[in-house]
Amino acid sequence: MRAGTRLTGWATVLVGYATALLAVLPYGTVSFAEQPPKRHLLWMMGATAACALSWILTSLVVRARRRAALRREASRRRAARGRAARRRASRRGYGARPEPPRSRALSWVLGLGIALTSAAALSQAVGPDGAHGLWLAEVNRAGGRVHQLTVAKVIGTPQATGAAQRNVEEFSSTIVVTVPFDSGPRQVTVDGVRTQGELEQGRSIKLLYAPSRPELGVRPAGDDDLSSTLGRVVVRPVIWILALVAGLSTAVAMHRREAGVARARRFEPWVHLPAAAFLAGGAVLVVPLLTGFPTTATGWGLAAGAAACPWLALAWVVRTS
């Protein structure tokens, strides 16, 4: 049965690693590839939970068998040695456990894995969110892509946004374009088209839409929210760097306490069940980010809470084991 706990334990770690790696890495250069629902991550989280539950159940069976064997051994000793032996046996209790084997690799695996799991939770808040993220996901599922269309008409006067690039002022315009949907061409009004310099009739512009779903509308190809742009350019690299630094620091600290890490491998209900509850709570917090599009503030709040849970679980294990 010890082989069973070792097998289920390593399965939990490896499947959890695979889940975190899928969650922390971008799935491609196109932002649509990262849009919920992220069913593959939900399935991987379920597989990790199943492995963890198998480890707990296997550990409980091993624990029960060991205690039963120790009770039988104590009974035989009491019958053979009399009252004095019974007093000594009662002081010994069920006997001391053998020292668990140490594993240097496990210290590094767990240290890096905790930081990786935290980074994976934070990464789920990066990208388009709210109503705009939902629209992008629907367009993506409908086979939408960026098309080059000609401006048929400019409505009103383009408004300066106050931004500039290479000394060329940026303007926001409302335009009319003829869109060749699958059901036939339609004239569509598109608001908030930002260009360098004033937009004029006959100019070519990039627009995003799904030819099979005209009811979804048309939007500028560069129409992206602050969370997505800032997240991809700044926040995601920062998350990776912090995860690497935190993971290496935690791994070194665990390496210096290999004996404690080895003791933590052995299941103890008052140690591992609360730690598992912390991890499960983090998984619950991140589910809305995998299945829907919360607002920016809500999404980052959920991600931060989920990212804190692995560290809370580690703190509990360190304090109680």
PDB file of C-alpha atoms in Angstrom:
ATOM      1  CA  MET A   1       0.000   0.000   0.000  1.00  0.00           C
ATOM      2  CA  ARG A   2       2.939   2.355   0.456  1.00  0.00           C
ATOM      3  CA  ALA A   3       3.511   2.004  -3.266  1.00  0.00           C
ATOM      4  CA  GLY A   4      -0.097   3.121  -3.712  1.00  0.00           C
ATOM      5  CA  THR A   5       0.391   6.306  -1.702  1.00  0.00           C
ATOM      6  CA  ARG A   6       3.616   7.047  -3.562  1.00  0.00           C
ATOM      7  CA  LEU A   7       1.931   6.487  -6.933  1.00  0.00           C
ATOM      8  CA  THR A   8      -1.153   8.580  -6.158  1.00  0.00           C
ATOM      9  CA  GLY A   9       0.966  11.285  -4.526  1.00  0.00           C
ATOM     10  CA  TRP A  10       3.220  11.726  -7.529  1.00  0.00           C
ATOM     11  CA  ALA A  11       0.206  11.534  -9.856  1.00  0.00           C
ATOM     12  CA  THR A  12      -1.333  14.444  -7.960  1.00  0.00           C
ATOM     13  CA  VAL A  13       1.858  16.483  -8.244  1.00  0.00           C
ATOM     14  CA  LEU A  14       2.421  15.761 -11.947  1.00  0.00           C
ATOM     15  CA  VAL A  15      -1.168  16.306 -13.044  1.00  0.00           C
ATOM     16  CA  GLY A  16      -1.269  19.492 -10.964  1.00  0.00           C
ATOM     17  CA  TYR A  17       1.937  20.671 -12.665  1.00  0.00           C
ATOM     18  CA  ALA A  18       0.447  20.015 -16.098  1.00  0.00           C
ATOM     19  CA  THR A  19      -2.681  21.968 -15.145  1.00  0.00           C
ATOM     20  CA  ALA A  20      -0.669  24.952 -13.886  1.00  0.00           C
ATOM     21  CA  LEU A  21       1.572  24.991 -16.967  1.00  0.00           C
ATOM     22  CA  LEU A  22      -1.431  25.004 -19.289  1.00  0.00           C
ATOM     23  CA  ALA A  23      -2.924  27.836 -17.275  1.00  0.00           C
ATOM     24  CA  VAL A  24       0.156  30.031 -17.041  1.00  0.00           C
ATOM     25  CA  LEU A  25       1.353  29.820 -20.635  1.00  0.00           C
ATOM     26  CA  PRO A  26      -0.335  31.725 -23.478  1.00  0.00           C
ATOM     27  CA  TYR A  27      -2.035  29.352 -25.883  1.00  0.00           C
ATOM     28  CA  GLY A  28      -1.020  31.289 -28.996  1.00  0.00           C
ATOM     29  CA  THR A  29      -0.361  34.694 -30.411  1.00  0.00           C
ATOM     30  CA  VAL A  30      -4.075  35.254 -31.105  1.00  0.00           C
ATOM     31  CA  SER A  31      -5.991  36.473 -28.068  1.00  0.00           C
ATOM     32  CA  PHE A  32      -9.086  34.443 -29.031  1.00  0.00           C
ATOM     33  CA  ALA A  33      -7.273  31.224 -28.117  1.00  0.00           C
ATOM     34  CA  GLU A  34      -7.373  32.281 -24.483  1.00  0.00           C
ATOM     35  CA  GLN A  35     -11.079  33.025 -24.203  1.00  0.00           C
ATOM     36  CA  PRO A  36     -13.402  31.137 -21.825  1.00  0.00           C
ATOM     37  CA  PRO A  37     -14.877  28.666 -21.494  1.00  0.00           C
ATOM     38  CA  LYS A  38     -11.532  26.967 -20.851  1.00  0.00           C
ATOM     39  CA  ARG A  39     -12.864  23.443 -20.657  1.00  0.00           C
ATOM     40  CA  HIS A  40      -9.420  21.858 -20.890  1.00  0.00           C
ATOM     41  CA  LEU A  41      -8.394  23.569 -17.636  1.00  0.00           C
ATOM     42  CA  LEU A  42     -11.619  22.520 -15.932  1.00  0.00           C
ATOM     43  CA  TRP A  43     -10.979  18.899 -16.921  1.00  0.00           C
ATOM     44  CA  MET A  44      -7.373  19.108 -15.727  1.00  0.00           C
ATOM     45  CA  MET A  45      -8.440  20.595 -12.399  1.00  0.00           C
ATOM     46  CA  GLY A  46     -10.924  17.758 -12.020  1.00  0.00           C
ATOM     47  CA  ALA A  47      -8.196  15.210 -12.772  1.00  0.00           C
ATOM     48  CA  THR A  48      -5.913  16.806 -10.172  1.00  0.00           C
ATOM     49  CA  ALA A  49      -8.687  16.701  -7.583  1.00  0.00           C
ATOM     50  CA  ALA A  50      -9.364  13.035  -8.390  1.00  0.00           C
ATOM     51  CA  CYS A  51      -5.674  12.163  -7.919  1.00  0.00           C
ATOM     52  CA  ALA A  52      -5.561  14.069  -4.636  1.00  0.00           C
ATOM     53  CA  LEU A  53      -8.669  12.294  -3.386  1.00  0.00           C
ATOM     54  CA  SER A  54      -7.142   8.945  -4.346  1.00  0.00           C
ATOM     55  CA  TRP A  55      -4.018   9.813  -2.352  1.00  0.00           C
ATOM     56  CA  ILE A  56      -6.093  10.762   0.693  1.00  0.00           C
ATOM     57  CA  LEU A  57      -8.200   7.589   0.551  1.00  0.00           C
ATOM     58  CA  THR A  58      -5.159   5.366  -0.011  1.00  0.00           C
ATOM     59  CA  SER A  59      -3.368   7.079   2.880  1.00  0.00           C
ATOM     60  CA  LEU A  60      -6.363   6.549   5.152  1.00  0.00           C
ATOM     61  CA  VAL A  61      -6.381   2.828   4.306  1.00  0.00           C
ATOM     62  CA  VAL A  62      -2.644   2.575   5.031  1.00  0.00           C
ATOM     63  CA  ARG A  63      -3.098   4.499   8.262  1.00  0.00           C
ATOM     64  CA  ALA A  64      -5.960   2.229   9.396  1.00  0.00           C
ATOM     65  CA  ARG A  65      -4.037  -0.951   8.534  1.00  0.00           C
ATOM     66  CA  ARG A  66      -0.945   0.231  10.362  1.00  0.00           C
ATOM     67  CA  ARG A  67      -2.911   1.072  13.512  1.00  0.00           C
ATOM     68  CA  ALA A  68      -4.682  -2.292  13.403  1.00  0.00           C
ATOM     69  CA  ALA A  69      -1.345  -4.091  13.076  1.00  0.00           C
ATOM     70  CA  LEU A  70       0.131  -2.119  15.981  1.00  0.00           C
ATOM     71  CA  ARG A  71      -2.888  -2.888  18.151  1.00  0.00           C
ATOM     72  CA  ARG A  72      -2.533  -6.609  17.410  1.00  0.00           C
ATOM     73  CA  GLU A  73       1.176  -6.459  18.202  1.00  0.00           C
ATOM     74  CA  ALA A  74       0.505  -4.620  21.463  1.00  0.00           C
ATOM     75  CA  SER A  75      -2.100  -7.227  22.430  1.00  0.00           C
ATOM     76  CA  ARG A  76       0.349 -10.077  21.836  1.00  0.00           C
ATOM     77  CA  ARG A  77       2.978  -8.342  23.940  1.00  0.00           C
ATOM     78  CA  ARG A  78       0.556  -7.741  26.788  1.00  0.00           C
ATOM     79  CA  ALA A  79      -0.498 -11.394  26.787  1.00  0.00           C
ATOM     80  CA  ALA A  80       3.112 -12.614  26.761  1.00  0.00           C
ATOM     81  CA  ARG A  81       4.745 -10.231  29.216  1.00  0.00           C
ATOM     82  CA  GLY A  82       2.124  -9.606  31.869  1.00  0.00           C
ATOM     83  CA  ARG A  83       1.240  -6.484  33.750  1.00  0.00           C
ATOM     84  CA  ALA A  84       4.704  -4.871  33.728  1.00  0.00           C
ATOM     85  CA  ALA A  85       4.888  -5.315  30.002  1.00  0.00           C
ATOM     86  CA  ARG A  86       1.412  -3.797  29.675  1.00  0.00           C
ATOM     87  CA  ARG A  87       2.557  -0.678  31.526  1.00  0.00           C
ATOM     88  CA  ARG A  88       5.603  -0.333  29.284  1.00  0.00           C
ATOM     89  CA  ALA A  89       3.489  -0.921  26.210  1.00  0.00           C
ATOM     90  CA  SER A  90       0.982   1.700  27.327  1.00  0.00           C
ATOM     91  CA  ARG A  91       3.796   4.220  27.665  1.00  0.00           C
ATOM     92  CA  ARG A  92       5.033   3.345  24.190  1.00  0.00           C
ATOM     93  CA  GLY A  93       1.541   3.609  22.728  1.00  0.00           C
ATOM     94  CA  TYR A  94       1.460   2.172  19.266  1.00  0.00           C
ATOM     95  CA  GLY A  95       5.157   2.584  18.726  1.00  0.00           C
ATOM     96  CA  ALA A  96       7.150   5.148  16.861  1.00  0.00           C
ATOM     97  CA  ARG A  97       6.777   5.395  13.134  1.00  0.00           C
ATOM     98  CA  PRO A  98       9.785   4.756  10.960  1.00  0.00           C
ATOM     99  CA  GLU A  99      11.371   7.936   9.643  1.00  0.00           C
ATOM    100  CA  PRO A 100       9.923   8.695   6.183  1.00  0.00           C
ATOM    101  CA  PRO A 101      12.385   8.685   3.275  1.00  0.00           C
ATOM    102  CA  ARG A 102      13.755  12.034   2.177  1.00  0.00           C
ATOM    103  CA  SER A 103      13.569  13.294  -1.374  1.00  0.00           C
ATOM    104  CA  ARG A 104      15.612  16.251  -2.565  1.00  0.00           C
ATOM    105  CA  ALA A 105      13.659  16.311  -5.831  1.00  0.00           C
ATOM    106  CA  LEU A 106      10.372  16.635  -3.963  1.00  0.00           C
ATOM    107  CA  SER A 107      11.546  19.795  -2.215  1.00  0.00           C
ATOM    108  CA  TRP A 108      12.236  21.481  -5.539  1.00  0.00           C
ATOM    109  CA  VAL A 109       9.112  20.122  -7.187  1.00  0.00           C
ATOM    110  CA  LEU A 110       6.835  21.370  -4.414  1.00  0.00           C
ATOM    111  CA  GLY A 111       8.598  24.716  -4.009  1.00  0.00           C
ATOM    112  CA  LEU A 112       8.360  25.565  -7.693  1.00  0.00           C
ATOM    113  CA  GLY A 113       4.881  24.054  -7.968  1.00  0.00           C
ATOM    114  CA  ILE A 114       3.378  26.280  -5.275  1.00  0.00           C
ATOM    115  CA  ALA A 115       4.605  29.425  -7.039  1.00  0.00           C
ATOM    116  CA  LEU A 116       3.537  28.057 -10.426  1.00  0.00           C
ATOM    117  CA  THR A 117       0.024  27.357  -9.140  1.00  0.00           C
ATOM    118  CA  SER A 118      -0.225  30.876  -7.762  1.00  0.00           C
ATOM    119  CA  ALA A 119       0.969  32.343 -11.077  1.00  0.00           C
ATOM    120  CA  ALA A 120      -1.516  30.184 -12.985  1.00  0.00           C
ATOM    121  CA  ALA A 121      -4.382  31.652 -10.950  1.00  0.00           C
ATOM    122  CA  LEU A 122      -3.232  35.231 -11.576  1.00  0.00           C
ATOM    123  CA  SER A 123      -2.822  34.553 -15.301  1.00  0.00           C
ATOM    124  CA  GLN A 124      -6.544  33.830 -15.634  1.00  0.00           C
ATOM    125  CA  ALA A 125      -7.312  37.505 -15.025  1.00  0.00           C
ATOM    126  CA  VAL A 126      -5.165  38.585 -17.988  1.00  0.00           C
ATOM    127  CA  GLY A 127      -7.097  39.230 -21.175  1.00  0.00           C
ATOM    128  CA  PRO A 128     -10.330  40.803 -22.370  1.00  0.00           C
ATOM    129  CA  ASP A 129     -13.015  40.746 -19.722  1.00  0.00           C
ATOM    130  CA  GLY A 130     -16.531  41.928 -19.065  1.00  0.00           C
ATOM    131  CA  ALA A 131     -18.921  42.513 -21.967  1.00  0.00           C
ATOM    132  CA  HIS A 132     -16.084  43.051 -24.446  1.00  0.00           C
ATOM    133  CA  GLY A 133     -14.481  39.727 -23.574  1.00  0.00           C
ATOM    134  CA  LEU A 134     -17.814  37.955 -23.980  1.00  0.00           C
ATOM    135  CA  TRP A 135     -18.259  39.536 -27.427  1.00  0.00           C
ATOM    136  CA  LEU A 136     -14.786  38.448 -28.510  1.00  0.00           C
ATOM    137  CA  ALA A 137     -15.484  34.891 -27.409  1.00  0.00           C
ATOM    138  CA  GLU A 138     -18.765  34.760 -29.332  1.00  0.00           C
ATOM    139  CA  VAL A 139     -17.126  36.139 -32.472  1.00  0.00           C
ATOM    140  CA  ASN A 140     -14.332  33.614 -32.120  1.00  0.00           C
ATOM    141  CA  ARG A 141     -16.744  30.698 -31.787  1.00  0.00           C
ATOM    142  CA  ALA A 142     -18.576  31.946 -34.890  1.00  0.00           C
ATOM    143  CA  GLY A 143     -15.339  31.886 -36.924  1.00  0.00           C
ATOM    144  CA  GLY A 144     -14.803  35.631 -36.881  1.00  0.00           C
ATOM    145  CA  ARG A 145     -11.576  37.259 -37.985  1.00  0.00           C
ATOM    146  CA  VAL A 146     -10.149  40.629 -39.042  1.00  0.00           C
ATOM    147  CA  HIS A 147     -11.230  41.907 -42.469  1.00  0.00           C
ATOM    148  CA  GLN A 148     -10.043  44.875 -44.513  1.00  0.00           C
ATOM    149  CA  LEU A 149     -13.032  47.020 -45.540  1.00  0.00           C
ATOM    150  CA  THR A 150     -13.439  50.352 -47.289  1.00  0.00           C
ATOM    151  CA  VAL A 151     -15.044  53.286 -45.502  1.00  0.00           C
ATOM    152  CA  ALA A 152     -18.289  54.136 -47.324  1.00  0.00           C
ATOM    153  CA  LYS A 153     -19.047  57.215 -45.242  1.00  0.00           C
ATOM    154  CA  VAL A 154     -17.752  59.163 -42.255  1.00  0.00           C
ATOM    155  CA  ILE A 155     -20.554  60.352 -39.965  1.00  0.00           C
ATOM    156  CA  GLY A 156     -19.990  63.727 -38.352  1.00  0.00           C
ATOM    157  CA  THR A 157     -16.566  65.137 -37.614  1.00  0.00           C
ATOM    158  CA  PRO A 158     -13.746  62.910 -36.293  1.00  0.00           C
ATOM    159  CA  GLN A 159     -12.861  63.796 -32.702  1.00  0.00           C
ATOM    160  CA  ALA A 160      -9.303  64.138 -31.470  1.00  0.00           C
ATOM    161  CA  THR A 161      -8.533  61.705 -28.635  1.00  0.00           C
ATOM    162  CA  GLY A 162      -5.578  63.679 -27.300  1.00  0.00           C
ATOM    163  CA  ALA A 163      -3.162  60.837 -28.077  1.00  0.00           C
ATOM    164  CA  ALA A 164      -0.483  60.994 -30.734  1.00  0.00           C
ATOM    165  CA  GLN A 165       2.022  58.664 -32.340  1.00  0.00           C
ATOM    166  CA  ARG A 166       5.108  59.895 -34.180  1.00  0.00           C
ATOM    167  CA  ASN A 167       3.708  63.424 -33.946  1.00  0.00           C
ATOM    168  CA  VAL A 168       0.524  62.331 -35.758  1.00  0.00           C
ATOM    169  CA  GLU A 169      -2.655  63.056 -33.806  1.00  0.00           C
ATOM    170  CA  GLU A 170      -5.127  60.260 -33.147  1.00  0.00           C
ATOM    171  CA  PHE A 171      -8.818  60.661 -34.022  1.00  0.00           C
ATOM    172  CA  SER A 172     -11.950  58.715 -33.163  1.00  0.00           C
ATOM    173  CA  SER A 173     -14.568  58.441 -35.912  1.00  0.00           C
ATOM    174  CA  THR A 174     -17.998  56.963 -36.575  1.00  0.00           C
ATOM    175  CA  ILE A 175     -18.120  55.334 -39.991  1.00  0.00           C
ATOM    176  CA  VAL A 176     -20.403  53.393 -42.291  1.00  0.00           C
ATOM    177  CA  VAL A 177     -19.055  50.316 -44.099  1.00  0.00           C
ATOM    178  CA  THR A 178     -20.586  47.714 -46.380  1.00  0.00           C
ATOM    179  CA  VAL A 179     -19.997  44.335 -44.768  1.00  0.00           C
ATOM    180  CA  PRO A 180     -20.213  41.156 -46.928  1.00  0.00           C
ATOM    181  CA  PHE A 181     -21.968  38.850 -44.473  1.00  0.00           C
ATOM    182  CA  ASP A 182     -22.802  35.307 -45.557  1.00  0.00           C
ATOM    183  CA  SER A 183     -26.487  36.261 -45.740  1.00  0.00           C
ATOM    184  CA  GLY A 184     -25.702  39.200 -47.998  1.00  0.00           C
ATOM    185  CA  PRO A 185     -23.997  42.614 -47.834  1.00  0.00           C
ATOM    186  CA  ARG A 186     -25.216  45.081 -45.237  1.00  0.00           C
ATOM    187  CA  GLN A 187     -24.340  48.624 -44.365  1.00  0.00           C
ATOM    188  CA  VAL A 188     -23.172  48.815 -40.748  1.00  0.00           C
ATOM    189  CA  THR A 189     -22.333  51.804 -38.580  1.00  0.00           C
ATOM    190  CA  VAL A 190     -19.180  51.369 -36.501  1.00  0.00           C
ATOM    191  CA  ASP A 191     -18.413  53.727 -33.596  1.00  0.00           C
ATOM    192  CA  GLY A 192     -15.102  54.564 -31.997  1.00  0.00           C
ATOM    193  CA  VAL A 193     -12.784  53.792 -34.924  1.00  0.00           C
ATOM    194  CA  ARG A 194      -9.403  55.167 -33.887  1.00  0.00           C
ATOM    195  CA  THR A 195      -6.878  56.116 -36.561  1.00  0.00           C
ATOM    196  CA  GLN A 196      -3.731  58.169 -36.919  1.00  0.00           C
ATOM    197  CA  GLY A 197      -4.951  61.267 -38.673  1.00  0.00           C
ATOM    198  CA  GLU A 198      -8.518  62.019 -39.710  1.00  0.00           C
ATOM    199  CA  LEU A 199     -10.411  59.189 -41.361  1.00  0.00           C
ATOM    200  CA  GLU A 200     -11.824  59.885 -44.823  1.00  0.00           C
ATOM    201  CA  GLN A 201     -14.238  58.175 -47.169  1.00  0.00           C
ATOM    202  CA  GLY A 202     -12.610  55.519 -49.346  1.00  0.00           C
ATOM    203  CA  ARG A 203      -9.868  54.694 -46.847  1.00  0.00           C
ATOM    204  CA  SER A 204      -9.283  51.027 -45.992  1.00  0.00           C
ATOM    205  CA  ILE A 205      -9.767  50.028 -42.358  1.00  0.00           C
ATOM    206  CA  LYS A 206      -9.382  46.767 -40.396  1.00  0.00           C
ATOM    207  CA  LEU A 207     -12.595  45.566 -38.751  1.00  0.00           C
ATOM    208  CA  LEU A 208     -13.465  42.463 -36.746  1.00  0.00           C
ATOM    209  CA  TYR A 209     -16.687  40.525 -37.318  1.00  0.00           C
ATOM    210  CA  ALA A 210     -18.117  37.053 -37.937  1.00  0.00           C
ATOM    211  CA  PRO A 211     -19.537  36.681 -41.490  1.00  0.00           C
ATOM    212  CA  SER A 212     -22.047  34.058 -40.300  1.00  0.00           C
ATOM    213  CA  ARG A 213     -23.337  36.129 -37.350  1.00  0.00           C
ATOM    214  CA  PRO A 214     -24.334  39.648 -38.477  1.00  0.00           C
ATOM    215  CA  GLU A 215     -26.290  40.148 -35.237  1.00  0.00           C
ATOM    216  CA  LEU A 216     -22.990  40.267 -33.330  1.00  0.00           C
ATOM    217  CA  GLY A 217     -22.056  43.482 -35.088  1.00  0.00           C
ATOM    218  CA  VAL A 218     -18.730  44.887 -36.223  1.00  0.00           C
ATOM    219  CA  ARG A 219     -15.958  46.448 -34.148  1.00  0.00           C
ATOM    220  CA  PRO A 220     -12.521  47.907 -34.860  1.00  0.00           C
ATOM    221  CA  ALA A 221      -9.805  45.242 -34.927  1.00  0.00           C
ATOM    222  CA  GLY A 222      -7.747  47.163 -32.379  1.00  0.00           C
ATOM    223  CA  ASP A 223     -10.674  47.613 -29.972  1.00  0.00           C
ATOM    224  CA  ASP A 224      -9.190  46.136 -26.825  1.00  0.00           C
ATOM    225  CA  ASP A 225      -9.695  46.883 -23.169  1.00  0.00           C
ATOM    226  CA  LEU A 226      -7.082  48.086 -20.698  1.00  0.00           C
ATOM    227  CA  SER A 227      -6.989  44.761 -18.865  1.00  0.00           C
ATOM    228  CA  SER A 228      -6.067  42.879 -22.024  1.00  0.00           C
ATOM    229  CA  THR A 229      -3.473  45.302 -23.377  1.00  0.00           C
ATOM    230  CA  LEU A 230      -1.756  46.087 -20.094  1.00  0.00           C
ATOM    231  CA  GLY A 231      -1.981  42.462 -19.013  1.00  0.00           C
ATOM    232  CA  ARG A 232      -0.274  41.035 -22.071  1.00  0.00           C
ATOM    233  CA  VAL A 233       2.452  43.659 -22.300  1.00  0.00           C
ATOM    234  CA  VAL A 234       3.248  44.238 -18.627  1.00  0.00           C
ATOM    235  CA  VAL A 235       1.353  42.095 -16.136  1.00  0.00           C
ATOM    236  CA  ARG A 236       1.896  38.643 -17.630  1.00  0.00           C
ATOM    237  CA  PRO A 237       5.723  38.985 -17.792  1.00  0.00           C
ATOM    238  CA  VAL A 238       5.712  40.357 -14.243  1.00  0.00           C
ATOM    239  CA  ILE A 239       3.701  37.335 -13.086  1.00  0.00           C
ATOM    240  CA  TRP A 240       6.224  34.974 -14.693  1.00  0.00           C
ATOM    241  CA  ILE A 241       9.201  36.757 -13.136  1.00  0.00           C
ATOM    242  CA  LEU A 242       7.667  36.870  -9.654  1.00  0.00           C
ATOM    243  CA  ALA A 243       6.656  33.211  -9.921  1.00  0.00           C
ATOM    244  CA  LEU A 244      10.218  32.215 -10.826  1.00  0.00           C
ATOM    245  CA  VAL A 245      11.733  34.205  -7.949  1.00  0.00           C
ATOM    246  CA  ALA A 246       9.158  32.978  -5.421  1.00  0.00           C
ATOM    247  CA  GLY A 247       9.430  29.390  -6.637  1.00  0.00           C
ATOM    248  CA  LEU A 248      13.216  29.282  -6.392  1.00  0.00           C
ATOM    249  CA  SER A 249      13.166  30.897  -2.941  1.00  0.00           C
ATOM    250  CA  THR A 250      10.554  28.433  -1.677  1.00  0.00           C
ATOM    251  CA  ALA A 251      12.380  25.467  -3.192  1.00  0.00           C
ATOM    252  CA  VAL A 252      15.658  26.482  -1.516  1.00  0.00           C
ATOM    253  CA  ALA A 253      13.866  26.896   1.827  1.00  0.00           C
ATOM    254  CA  MET A 254      12.296  23.444   1.465  1.00  0.00           C
ATOM    255  CA  HIS A 255      15.623  21.937   0.465  1.00  0.00           C
ATOM    256  CA  ARG A 256      17.085  23.196   3.735  1.00  0.00           C
ATOM    257  CA  ARG A 257      14.240  21.500   5.627  1.00  0.00           C
ATOM    258  CA  GLU A 258      14.193  18.157   3.866  1.00  0.00           C
ATOM    259  CA  ALA A 259      13.267  16.354   7.071  1.00  0.00           C
ATOM    260  CA  GLY A 260      10.140  18.464   7.448  1.00  0.00           C
ATOM    261  CA  VAL A 261       9.220  17.930   3.794  1.00  0.00           C
ATOM    262  CA  ALA A 262       9.662  14.188   4.282  1.00  0.00           C
ATOM    263  CA  ARG A 263       7.356  14.213   7.324  1.00  0.00           C
ATOM    264  CA  ALA A 264       4.760  16.153   5.353  1.00  0.00           C
ATOM    265  CA  ARG A 265       4.625  13.328   2.796  1.00  0.00           C
ATOM    266  CA  ARG A 266       2.843  11.159   5.341  1.00  0.00           C
ATOM    267  CA  PHE A 267      -0.866  11.901   5.508  1.00  0.00           C
ATOM    268  CA  GLU A 268      -2.169  13.394   8.732  1.00  0.00           C
ATOM    269  CA  PRO A 269      -5.833  14.489   8.734  1.00  0.00           C
ATOM    270  CA  TRP A 270      -5.290  17.607  10.860  1.00  0.00           C
ATOM    271  CA  VAL A 271      -2.459  18.697   8.542  1.00  0.00           C
ATOM    272  CA  HIS A 272      -3.498  17.785   5.037  1.00  0.00           C
ATOM    273  CA  LEU A 273      -7.280  18.126   5.101  1.00  0.00           C
ATOM    274  CA  PRO A 274      -7.250  21.868   5.980  1.00  0.00           C
ATOM    275  CA  ALA A 275      -4.477  22.375   3.390  1.00  0.00           C
ATOM    276  CA  ALA A 276      -6.624  20.584   0.819  1.00  0.00           C
ATOM    277  CA  ALA A 277      -9.538  22.843   1.790  1.00  0.00           C
ATOM    278  CA  PHE A 278      -7.390  25.928   1.073  1.00  0.00           C
ATOM    279  CA  LEU A 279      -6.452  24.555  -2.359  1.00  0.00           C
ATOM    280  CA  ALA A 280     -10.055  23.627  -3.120  1.00  0.00           C
ATOM    281  CA  GLY A 281     -11.117  27.133  -2.161  1.00  0.00           C
ATOM    282  CA  GLY A 282      -8.600  28.574  -4.620  1.00  0.00           C
ATOM    283  CA  ALA A 283      -9.967  26.314  -7.355  1.00  0.00           C
ATOM    284  CA  VAL A 284     -13.511  27.488  -6.626  1.00  0.00           C
ATOM    285  CA  LEU A 285     -12.430  31.130  -6.832  1.00  0.00           C
ATOM    286  CA  VAL A 286     -10.810  30.670 -10.234  1.00  0.00           C
ATOM    287  CA  VAL A 287     -13.733  28.800 -11.840  1.00  0.00           C
ATOM    288  CA  PRO A 288     -15.651  32.010 -12.749  1.00  0.00           C
ATOM    289  CA  LEU A 289     -12.577  33.167 -14.683  1.00  0.00           C
ATOM    290  CA  LEU A 290     -12.506  29.905 -16.633  1.00  0.00           C
ATOM    291  CA  THR A 291     -16.195  29.854 -17.483  1.00  0.00           C
ATOM    292  CA  GLY A 292     -17.177  33.509 -17.903  1.00  0.00           C
ATOM    293  CA  PHE A 293     -16.111  37.130 -18.125  1.00  0.00           C
ATOM    294  CA  PRO A 294     -16.232  38.984 -14.790  1.00  0.00           C
ATOM    295  CA  THR A 295     -15.476  42.675 -14.775  1.00  0.00           C
ATOM    296  CA  THR A 296     -11.845  43.749 -14.455  1.00  0.00           C
ATOM    297  CA  ALA A 297     -12.043  44.467 -10.711  1.00  0.00           C
ATOM    298  CA  THR A 298     -13.966  41.279  -9.927  1.00  0.00           C
ATOM    299  CA  GLY A 299     -11.671  39.146 -12.074  1.00  0.00           C
ATOM    300  CA  TRP A 300      -8.483  40.386 -10.472  1.00  0.00           C
ATOM    301  CA  GLY A 301     -10.027  40.059  -7.019  1.00  0.00           C
ATOM    302  CA  LEU A 302     -10.910  36.408  -7.672  1.00  0.00           C
ATOM    303  CA  ALA A 303      -7.480  35.738  -9.172  1.00  0.00           C
ATOM    304  CA  ALA A 304      -5.660  37.317  -6.214  1.00  0.00           C
ATOM    305  CA  GLY A 305      -7.698  35.273  -3.745  1.00  0.00           C
ATOM    306  CA  ALA A 306      -7.037  32.061  -5.671  1.00  0.00           C
ATOM    307  CA  ALA A 307      -3.324  32.884  -5.921  1.00  0.00           C
ATOM    308  CA  ALA A 308      -3.068  33.302  -2.136  1.00  0.00           C
ATOM    309  CA  CYS A 309      -4.564  29.878  -1.378  1.00  0.00           C
ATOM    310  CA  PRO A 310      -1.474  27.738  -2.207  1.00  0.00           C
ATOM    311  CA  TRP A 311       0.618  29.876   0.140  1.00  0.00           C
ATOM    312  CA  LEU A 312      -2.002  29.601   2.889  1.00  0.00           C
ATOM    313  CA  ALA A 313      -1.961  25.823   2.461  1.00  0.00           C
ATOM    314  CA  LEU A 314       1.840  25.794   2.707  1.00  0.00           C
ATOM    315  CA  ALA A 315       1.774  27.971   5.838  1.00  0.00           C
ATOM    316  CA  TRP A 316      -0.706  25.597   7.470  1.00  0.00           C
ATOM    317  CA  VAL A 317       1.377  22.520   6.664  1.00  0.00           C
ATOM    318  CA  VAL A 318       4.561  24.167   7.954  1.00  0.00           C
ATOM    319  CA  ARG A 319       2.852  25.158  11.211  1.00  0.00           C
ATOM    320  CA  THR A 320       1.148  21.840  11.929  1.00  0.00           C
ATOM    321  CA  SER A 321       3.493  19.177  10.576  1.00  0.00           C
TER     322      SER A 321
END
